[in-house]
Amino acid sequence: MSRPLSVKVSVFFTVLLFVYTDFVCCNNGRRVGDSLETELSGFSVPLEHSFELDDAGKFQVRGSLLLKTGREPSVSLMQNQLSEEDRAKLKEVAAVDGLYRIRVPRVFLQADRQTECQMEGHLTAFVRACAMVESHLSDVITLHTDVSGYLIGVSIVTIPGACRGTEVEDEVDLEVFNTTLSIMAPVNAPGPETALFLERMEIETEKKGKNPQEQKSFFAKYWYLILGGAIFLMVSNSAQPPSGGGREQS
Amino acid sequence: MGKLILLLLNLIFLCDIVAAVFEDQVGKFDWRQQYVGKVRFSHFDTHMQLSKKVLIATESNVFAALNTRTGDLFWRHVDKTGLEGNIDAVLQHGQDAVLVVGNGRVLRSWDISVGGLNWEIVLDSGSFQSACLVGQQGTVKHAAVLKKSVISFHYLTNGHLKWIENLPESETVNYQAVYSSGNGQVYAMGVVPHSHIAIVAYSMDDGEIINQISVDAPWLSNIPASCAVIGQGILTCVDATTASLYTLDLHQQLQMTQVPLQSLGLEVDPGFHPYLVSHQPSPARQPLSEFLLQLGPDHHLLLQLNDGQIVTLRDFKPALLVSFATTGEKTVAAVMSPKNKTACSINLFSSETGRRLLDTTLIFTVDPNGGKPERLHVQAFLKKDDSVGYRVMVQTEDHALIFIQQPGRVMWTREEALSDVVTMEMVDLPLTGTQAELEGEFGKKADGLMSMVVKRLSSQLIMLQAWIAHLWKLFYDARKPRSQVKNDVTIENLSRDEFNLQKMMVMVTASGKLFGIDSKTGSILWKHYLDNIPPNAAFKLIVQRTTAHFPHPPQCTLLIKDKDSGLATLHVFNPIFGRKSHVTPPALSRPILQSLLLPLIDQDYAKVLLLVDDQYKVSAFPSTKNVLQQLQETAASIFFYLVDSSQGRLSGYRLRTDLSTEQVWEVVIPNEVQKIVSVKGKRPNEHVHSQGRVMGDRSVLYKYLNPNLLAVVTESTDLHQERSFIGILLIDGVTGRIIHEAVQRKARGPVHVVHSENWVVYEYWSTKSRRNEFSVIELYEGMELYNSTVFSSLDRPNAPHVLQQSYIFPASISTMEATLTEKGITSRHLLIGLPSGGILSLPKMFLDPRRPEIVSEQSREENLIPYAPELIIRTEWFINYNQTVSRVRGIYTAPSGLESTCMVVAYGLDIYQTRVYPSKQFDVLKDDYDYMLISSVLFALFFATMISKRLAEVKLLNRAWR
């Protein structure tokens, strides 16, 4: 499995070999899930979690993320069940309001060269352990990438998210993760919508042109209103002499 | 008909937001102060005997004329910031002042009487070295400008070039000084460091080289720092290592003459670089043969050079500052010497003899809260009896200018430190004595019925007394003409007004001087200079305790951090009086990464300040037992974040009970692609009144009001206009969850961000369309609220809905801030500082991503303005009408006691304070409200009812009789 990393990648290597080295380097020699059938330009990284009574970060492998690189990256997850021991520990941690933490290594999803896909460091996130227990291990994990395909952040929330202190009796509920996983790239923020606005203006002017009623001038249409208003103003003016204005505020 | 309704609707909107100032309201609620910056050059206008001008060129690239009687500005010219507008030299001759600007890029001549530009010419490239006026036969008609490799000669009347010559051997020789004594020659003096001096004499008629000499001077490295031309063209230098003076006649000699200081009986203070000052009263004449030599920080000498012989005329020790001044034919030296701890005395000495002139003593009182005097600018004049009188302008370390007249009357003071305000806060004023008395009564613990009654009676008595005094004052003032009634604000009579509209502005300046300014009048009530501030310090001002906790005094803490080492110090003071608090701040031995103010309070009602050092250890201030206990109890819910923009790393930490921390989340934005330029949270004192928005169909769209939300702005490292972008990340500061991530493509900074309520507004430069654009992001929870009672970042699983819209803005902007009111009921406006000096109040209503493209019945019901891609600047939106605020750098907003009113301070080179009413003054009666009318109507109605009641009674009685 661990083909020597020192093999120099040369242009003469076949595509197959490319994929093969990629897969090797990204595993970093860690323990991974059972079946790892990587497709073309995909690789897997471990998803690790940690829950300790003293909140020290002791990360263990929870599963492996299969990342498909390319224009539209996608991700799938393969994860182990929680062992008896871990379940007990998770409940204990939840009882003292400890944290349940996950982490993924920093990766570059658009690497041309396989050796570049993984970078130093990890991205971490957390939820309260009690929320994890009370939601029966149903969590939503989102991976965020930036414009160029670097993984920049991971977030985890449980559904439901609250800790109400309900006791989870059934050990079976804490065995299997019920995870919703997604990968999110930044959305393109909209610019000013000039084209649509101009279109709308044009349509309006066209409408005006079509409807002869609309073409009538303002005065022609509302002369009675204006006349009425003017008379009203005149009457009210003559009835009441104007008080010293100037300082009046509008 | 629909169009008409639309038109009317628009009209209503426009009427709604018109909020202009009326002519009679100018200056009623607002004030402006104009500053010039730290003085670099100053010239008293001497060409007229009665002139009241002093010309000032400053390090803020401002050229101005001040009135010497009042200290006000006659005129001011603000140039570009940075090196481009840097004023290199000022040459004054008669009515004209010639400036070399922008490292020798431009030569300008100003008419000093009105401040008009006479002419301006662009010079050839090359770094500027020196400039001087050149005169001949008593008249000055030219100016010489020395650059790295050329010397040019200009007419003063129009700036035209007379001649320009390349300097010989300019690759090896550093030409540093130019000198002329009015004999038809111009000398360019250069040095090859630690080798020799090169002197080139040019004819001023055609630029021909008359003479070129080179003299050995292995001890010399910089001419302006150690040499001066004295007397009949004798270059005199001083050197500390050989402890000697060197003289060289520019006309004849080829050898420097060494005069050891020991032979004059003098000694240089160890470690001090000695300095020479000569004086040339007029560029058409030779410099004086007397000169000043500084040998130590407080040791000056007046020497005379006579036929190659150096004679000591007078030894001034101790003398802090010495300066020459000339009036008519007389030249004097003004010497400032320390008198005692709080005062200095200034005396005049005749420059020819070194004798002290009679009756010229002037006492200068050193402000204990100010800096030490740094420079002396002397204005000498001839009195009627032909004796010399003088005034001095003292420049201090804290950039203040103090103008003093004999015998020590301070005519005016200008606090030029205020031209560079870094941060500020507004603090409520304390209650009046009587109010405080009442407060104190309730604040104290109950101790028996009897004593409580006595206390109550005594406080009532005090209040009665104050009321009678107030009435008496009103009665007394009423008899005086209105113009004489002045309400001078002093630190003693400071008290909160009815609506809390008068506050104390605490301003922190880059020089390290703190100011307390009354927001109503703009008068400086206290100042405090902090010496030993590192030159590149970052400041953070924190209000730990407000005035609301009588009898505990209010408390502000200033965190001063050296940007290089990260080491920080705390200065704790009372913001009302400016006095240093007796609370001793903790000594911070490690660099500080982050500071946060917790809502926890100690038993003295001071909020707790947490400081995180570079080992992620947390220290609390104040750190009493009570505080530590509270911290331990709440540690699990205290989260904070750190930003390392150099590595693009954002990380979140949680506090542990032992005050150590643990990292709980981490987001890394690779800095190869983009770099973090700003991180903005929300203001902690912000209130949001309504949880949602009512839609057209009467349902409610709930806002996503996350107090922990951070707006992170990134800029791409690739600056190509097709590929550059800016990124906006909305991150929860507690969980590190990325709520929203967007990129604005083909955009470039600088980005200005405002983050408030449930919206983020940012402004950027669009490289594609070459214009400024605004974008607004609003976050909504949806039609249902997840948990309406309390917000917790840890329990908010659903991501909010994100709406975004962008607009074109027809101007570039300098800074941006949102208005803030007490309860958040008033609608919000954005206050935008424009480079033109205007401050625009743009209703947030125009930046609403729900503005519809196509108008529908529902959007009309909701009062949404139809979408238009361009935001229009209306002139009536400028809140500072014609009061231009130069180089606005920041806008500060604070709520007042009135919900409708928001206090605004814009600062930059100038300071401008005003109030804004984003939804108009709905809770205040107008100034011209007719009290007479309403009360007379009320009385009339009252009497009418009385009379009609009586009539009705009579009528009833009559009917009964019938």
PDB file of N, CA, C and O in Angstrom, chain B residues 146-178:
ATOM      1  N   LEU B 146      18.184  72.669  -4.846  1.00  0.00           N
ATOM      2  CA  LEU B 146      19.238  71.672  -5.009  1.00  0.00           C
ATOM      3  C   LEU B 146      18.617  70.292  -4.922  1.00  0.00           C
ATOM      4  O   LEU B 146      17.915  69.984  -3.956  1.00  0.00           O
ATOM      5  N   LYS B 147      18.873  69.488  -5.948  1.00  0.00           N
ATOM      6  CA  LYS B 147      18.405  68.108  -5.922  1.00  0.00           C
ATOM      7  C   LYS B 147      19.604  67.197  -5.933  1.00  0.00           C
ATOM      8  O   LYS B 147      20.741  67.641  -5.908  1.00  0.00           O
ATOM      9  N   LYS B 148      19.338  65.904  -6.014  1.00  0.00           N
ATOM     10  CA  LYS B 148      20.422  64.938  -5.900  1.00  0.00           C
ATOM     11  C   LYS B 148      21.508  65.175  -6.949  1.00  0.00           C
ATOM     12  O   LYS B 148      22.687  65.107  -6.653  1.00  0.00           O
ATOM     13  N   SER B 149      21.095  65.480  -8.177  1.00  0.00           N
ATOM     14  CA  SER B 149      22.116  65.617  -9.205  1.00  0.00           C
ATOM     15  C   SER B 149      22.040  66.913  -9.992  1.00  0.00           C
ATOM     16  O   SER B 149      22.856  67.148 -10.861  1.00  0.00           O
ATOM     17  N   VAL B 150      21.043  67.752  -9.695  1.00  0.00           N
ATOM     18  CA  VAL B 150      20.955  69.018 -10.429  1.00  0.00           C
ATOM     19  C   VAL B 150      20.692  70.168  -9.473  1.00  0.00           C
ATOM     20  O   VAL B 150      20.164  69.988  -8.380  1.00  0.00           O
ATOM     21  N   ILE B 151      21.065  71.338  -9.949  1.00  0.00           N
ATOM     22  CA  ILE B 151      20.696  72.559  -9.226  1.00  0.00           C
ATOM     23  C   ILE B 151      19.942  73.431 -10.212  1.00  0.00           C
ATOM     24  O   ILE B 151      20.351  73.565 -11.372  1.00  0.00           O
ATOM     25  N   SER B 152      18.789  73.940  -9.780  1.00  0.00           N
ATOM     26  CA  SER B 152      18.011  74.774 -10.693  1.00  0.00           C
ATOM     27  C   SER B 152      17.752  76.125 -10.050  1.00  0.00           C
ATOM     28  O   SER B 152      17.752  76.270  -8.834  1.00  0.00           O
ATOM     29  N   PHE B 153      17.513  77.101 -10.899  1.00  0.00           N
ATOM     30  CA  PHE B 153      17.445  78.484 -10.490  1.00  0.00           C
ATOM     31  C   PHE B 153      16.177  79.086 -11.069  1.00  0.00           C
ATOM     32  O   PHE B 153      15.944  79.026 -12.274  1.00  0.00           O
ATOM     33  N   HIS B 154      15.308  79.622 -10.213  1.00  0.00           N
ATOM     34  CA  HIS B 154      13.990  80.056 -10.669  1.00  0.00           C
ATOM     35  C   HIS B 154      13.754  81.512 -10.321  1.00  0.00           C
ATOM     36  O   HIS B 154      14.230  81.998  -9.297  1.00  0.00           O
ATOM     37  N   TYR B 155      12.942  82.159 -11.181  1.00  0.00           N
ATOM     38  CA  TYR B 155      12.497  83.522 -10.859  1.00  0.00           C
ATOM     39  C   TYR B 155      11.395  83.450  -9.821  1.00  0.00           C
ATOM     40  O   TYR B 155      10.531  82.576  -9.883  1.00  0.00           O
ATOM     41  N   LEU B 156      11.412  84.352  -8.880  1.00  0.00           N
ATOM     42  CA  LEU B 156      10.365  84.354  -7.860  1.00  0.00           C
ATOM     43  C   LEU B 156       9.053  84.907  -8.383  1.00  0.00           C
ATOM     44  O   LEU B 156       7.999  84.630  -7.846  1.00  0.00           O
ATOM     45  N   THR B 157       9.118  85.712  -9.447  1.00  0.00           N
ATOM     46  CA  THR B 157       7.890  86.349  -9.914  1.00  0.00           C
ATOM     47  C   THR B 157       6.960  85.366 -10.620  1.00  0.00           C
ATOM     48  O   THR B 157       5.749  85.453 -10.485  1.00  0.00           O
ATOM     49  N   ASN B 158       7.527  84.432 -11.385  1.00  0.00           N
ATOM     50  CA  ASN B 158       6.652  83.531 -12.125  1.00  0.00           C
ATOM     51  C   ASN B 158       7.102  82.072 -12.067  1.00  0.00           C
ATOM     52  O   ASN B 158       6.467  81.205 -12.649  1.00  0.00           O
ATOM     53  N   GLY B 159       8.194  81.810 -11.378  1.00  0.00           N
ATOM     54  CA  GLY B 159       8.636  80.425 -11.224  1.00  0.00           C
ATOM     55  C   GLY B 159       9.406  79.888 -12.405  1.00  0.00           C
ATOM     56  O   GLY B 159       9.833  78.735 -12.388  1.00  0.00           O
ATOM     57  N   HIS B 160       9.552  80.700 -13.458  1.00  0.00           N
ATOM     58  CA  HIS B 160      10.247  80.199 -14.643  1.00  0.00           C
ATOM     59  C   HIS B 160      11.703  79.869 -14.327  1.00  0.00           C
ATOM     60  O   HIS B 160      12.326  80.494 -13.467  1.00  0.00           O
ATOM     61  N   LEU B 161      12.194  78.924 -15.099  1.00  0.00           N
ATOM     62  CA  LEU B 161      13.553  78.461 -14.882  1.00  0.00           C
ATOM     63  C   LEU B 161      14.538  79.475 -15.467  1.00  0.00           C
ATOM     64  O   LEU B 161      14.397  79.886 -16.619  1.00  0.00           O
ATOM     65  N   LYS B 162      15.520  79.867 -14.669  1.00  0.00           N
ATOM     66  CA  LYS B 162      16.557  80.743 -15.217  1.00  0.00           C
ATOM     67  C   LYS B 162      17.668  79.887 -15.802  1.00  0.00           C
ATOM     68  O   LYS B 162      18.078  80.075 -16.935  1.00  0.00           O
ATOM     69  N   TRP B 163      18.115  78.965 -15.021  1.00  0.00           N
ATOM     70  CA  TRP B 163      19.077  78.000 -15.540  1.00  0.00           C
ATOM     71  C   TRP B 163      19.027  76.726 -14.720  1.00  0.00           C
ATOM     72  O   TRP B 163      18.554  76.718 -13.593  1.00  0.00           O
ATOM     73  N   ILE B 164      19.497  75.647 -15.300  1.00  0.00           N
ATOM     74  CA  ILE B 164      19.572  74.389 -14.572  1.00  0.00           C
ATOM     75  C   ILE B 164      20.903  73.742 -14.944  1.00  0.00           C
ATOM     76  O   ILE B 164      21.310  73.761 -16.110  1.00  0.00           O
ATOM     77  N   GLU B 165      21.622  73.253 -13.967  1.00  0.00           N
ATOM     78  CA  GLU B 165      22.947  72.681 -14.218  1.00  0.00           C
ATOM     79  C   GLU B 165      23.063  71.342 -13.511  1.00  0.00           C
ATOM     80  O   GLU B 165      22.535  71.151 -12.416  1.00  0.00           O
ATOM     81  N   ASN B 166      23.784  70.421 -14.164  1.00  0.00           N
ATOM     82  CA  ASN B 166      24.081  69.161 -13.503  1.00  0.00           C
ATOM     83  C   ASN B 166      25.197  69.382 -12.509  1.00  0.00           C
ATOM     84  O   ASN B 166      26.119  70.164 -12.755  1.00  0.00           O
ATOM     85  N   LEU B 167      25.103  68.683 -11.399  1.00  0.00           N
ATOM     86  CA  LEU B 167      26.142  68.813 -10.390  1.00  0.00           C
ATOM     87  C   LEU B 167      27.292  67.889 -10.752  1.00  0.00           C
ATOM     88  O   LEU B 167      27.068  66.742 -11.153  1.00  0.00           O
ATOM     89  N   PRO B 168      28.518  68.355 -10.634  1.00  0.00           N
ATOM     90  CA  PRO B 168      29.651  67.487 -10.981  1.00  0.00           C
ATOM     91  C   PRO B 168      29.809  66.357  -9.958  1.00  0.00           C
ATOM     92  O   PRO B 168      29.601  66.559  -8.767  1.00  0.00           O
ATOM     93  N   GLU B 169      30.134  65.173 -10.468  1.00  0.00           N
ATOM     94  CA  GLU B 169      30.401  63.979  -9.642  1.00  0.00           C
ATOM     95  C   GLU B 169      29.250  63.678  -8.689  1.00  0.00           C
ATOM     96  O   GLU B 169      29.445  63.341  -7.524  1.00  0.00           O
ATOM     97  N   SER B 170      28.026  63.813  -9.192  1.00  0.00           N
ATOM     98  CA  SER B 170      26.900  63.630  -8.281  1.00  0.00           C
ATOM     99  C   SER B 170      26.689  62.165  -7.906  1.00  0.00           C
ATOM    100  O   SER B 170      25.888  61.871  -7.025  1.00  0.00           O
ATOM    101  N   GLU B 171      27.415  61.250  -8.586  1.00  0.00           N
ATOM    102  CA  GLU B 171      27.256  59.840  -8.218  1.00  0.00           C
ATOM    103  C   GLU B 171      27.950  59.566  -6.888  1.00  0.00           C
ATOM    104  O   GLU B 171      27.499  58.748  -6.104  1.00  0.00           O
ATOM    105  N   THR B 172      29.059  60.239  -6.680  1.00  0.00           N
ATOM    106  CA  THR B 172      29.814  59.965  -5.456  1.00  0.00           C
ATOM    107  C   THR B 172      29.537  60.985  -4.358  1.00  0.00           C
ATOM    108  O   THR B 172      29.531  60.652  -3.186  1.00  0.00           O
ATOM    109  N   VAL B 173      29.279  62.222  -4.776  1.00  0.00           N
ATOM    110  CA  VAL B 173      29.123  63.273  -3.767  1.00  0.00           C
ATOM    111  C   VAL B 173      27.646  63.428  -3.413  1.00  0.00           C
ATOM    112  O   VAL B 173      26.797  63.482  -4.296  1.00  0.00           O
ATOM    113  N   ASN B 174      27.340  63.479  -2.120  1.00  0.00           N
ATOM    114  CA  ASN B 174      25.981  63.780  -1.650  1.00  0.00           C
ATOM    115  C   ASN B 174      25.871  65.279  -1.493  1.00  0.00           C
ATOM    116  O   ASN B 174      26.352  65.830  -0.509  1.00  0.00           O
ATOM    117  N   TYR B 175      25.232  65.929  -2.432  1.00  0.00           N
ATOM    118  CA  TYR B 175      25.024  67.367  -2.256  1.00  0.00           C
ATOM    119  C   TYR B 175      23.875  67.572  -1.280  1.00  0.00           C
ATOM    120  O   TYR B 175      22.806  67.001  -1.440  1.00  0.00           O
ATOM    121  N   GLN B 176      24.132  68.355  -0.250  1.00  0.00           N
ATOM    122  CA  GLN B 176      23.126  68.451   0.815  1.00  0.00           C
ATOM    123  C   GLN B 176      22.693  69.868   1.143  1.00  0.00           C
ATOM    124  O   GLN B 176      21.656  70.044   1.757  1.00  0.00           O
ATOM    125  N   ALA B 177      23.479  70.844   0.769  1.00  0.00           N
ATOM    126  CA  ALA B 177      23.118  72.204   1.170  1.00  0.00           C
ATOM    127  C   ALA B 177      23.424  73.177   0.056  1.00  0.00           C
ATOM    128  O   ALA B 177      24.308  72.939  -0.774  1.00  0.00           O
ATOM    129  N   VAL B 178      22.647  74.250   0.048  1.00  0.00           N
ATOM    130  CA  VAL B 178      22.879  75.304  -0.926  1.00  0.00           C
ATOM    131  C   VAL B 178      22.886  76.623  -0.150  1.00  0.00           C
ATOM    132  O   VAL B 178      22.148  76.792   0.803  1.00  0.00           O
TER     133      VAL B 178
END
